[in-house]
């Protein structure tokens, strides 16, 4: 067997092993969903002319924040999983604002616009990711032939200012516990002042104690789809 054939065989063996490991850990249904999500992400990018893929360490980004050590690497959410999460909310999305905390290159923002949120805001502290998000927004609007209304805020989530309106916050594991606690406490304070309803959707929720410790936050649902799990809180 020549080297090219051996390399190809090794690649397929690694793929087979990953599939088997996925089935063992998640079950067949969620493994199939994971494969479907990969295909849907590719179609989503192609349809809208986007470039949101990739894994980027924060040390490779342009960030001016004391919270950089508490941030997590950039990785985009799965579009299929987002649809399941937002469909689980008992709301009329057209009357609600979506705020993506750690919005990266903007995939969640564009998915949120596609899914009918009345206003879509991305909060991101990495300047270069904001520039990437603006480029993806422009590509999306070119294909759309209209202004999307997407807003990209280059700011730290611990100091963000949110208008008093019904809001869904989404987080794809952007922070460690200390920063997540600061962020959700700020959201809870703003919500208490405004009296507006708030939902918080948290995927790969390593710092879920920050939400569970809020006195007025209650777990509403857990969405398991593909390789992701999201907990939804009502504040």
JSON list of C-alpha atoms in Angstrom, two decimals, residues 26-40 78 80-81 84 224-228:
[
{"chain": "A", "resi": 26, "resn": "UNK", "atom": "CA", "xyz": [-24.48, 11.34, 22.79]},
{"chain": "A", "resi": 27, "resn": "UNK", "atom": "CA", "xyz": [-26.53, 8.55, 21.26]},
{"chain": "A", "resi": 28, "resn": "UNK", "atom": "CA", "xyz": [-27.39, 7.99, 17.62]},
{"chain": "A", "resi": 29, "resn": "UNK", "atom": "CA", "xyz": [-30.05, 10.72, 17.38]},
{"chain": "A", "resi": 30, "resn": "UNK", "atom": "CA", "xyz": [-27.83, 13.56, 18.62]},
{"chain": "A", "resi": 31, "resn": "UNK", "atom": "CA", "xyz": [-24.90, 12.27, 16.57]},
{"chain": "A", "resi": 32, "resn": "UNK", "atom": "CA", "xyz": [-27.01, 12.48, 13.42]},
{"chain": "A", "resi": 33, "resn": "UNK", "atom": "CA", "xyz": [-28.06, 15.97, 14.48]},
{"chain": "A", "resi": 34, "resn": "UNK", "atom": "CA", "xyz": [-24.38, 16.94, 14.84]},
{"chain": "A", "resi": 35, "resn": "UNK", "atom": "CA", "xyz": [-23.65, 15.84, 11.28]},
{"chain": "A", "resi": 36, "resn": "UNK", "atom": "CA", "xyz": [-26.74, 17.70, 10.07]},
{"chain": "A", "resi": 37, "resn": "UNK", "atom": "CA", "xyz": [-25.56, 20.83, 11.90]},
{"chain": "A", "resi": 38, "resn": "UNK", "atom": "CA", "xyz": [-22.20, 20.78, 10.12]},
{"chain": "A", "resi": 39, "resn": "UNK", "atom": "CA", "xyz": [-23.96, 20.63, 6.76]},
{"chain": "A", "resi": 40, "resn": "UNK", "atom": "CA", "xyz": [-26.42, 23.38, 7.74]},
{"chain": "A", "resi": 78, "resn": "UNK", "atom": "CA", "xyz": [-24.31, 25.91, 15.39]},
{"chain": "A", "resi": 80, "resn": "UNK", "atom": "CA", "xyz": [-29.36, 24.29, 13.81]},
{"chain": "A", "resi": 81, "resn": "UNK", "atom": "CA", "xyz": [-28.94, 24.41, 17.57]},
{"chain": "A", "resi": 84, "resn": "UNK", "atom": "CA", "xyz": [-33.99, 24.88, 18.44]},
{"chain": "A", "resi": 224, "resn": "UNK", "atom": "CA", "xyz": [-30.14, 19.35, 23.79]},
{"chain": "A", "resi": 225, "resn": "UNK", "atom": "CA", "xyz": [-29.41, 19.22, 20.10]},
{"chain": "A", "resi": 226, "resn": "UNK", "atom": "CA", "xyz": [-26.42, 17.72, 18.33]},
{"chain": "A", "resi": 227, "resn": "UNK", "atom": "CA", "xyz": [-23.24, 18.30, 20.28]},
{"chain": "A", "resi": 228, "resn": "UNK", "atom": "CA", "xyz": [-24.58, 21.29, 22.21]}
]
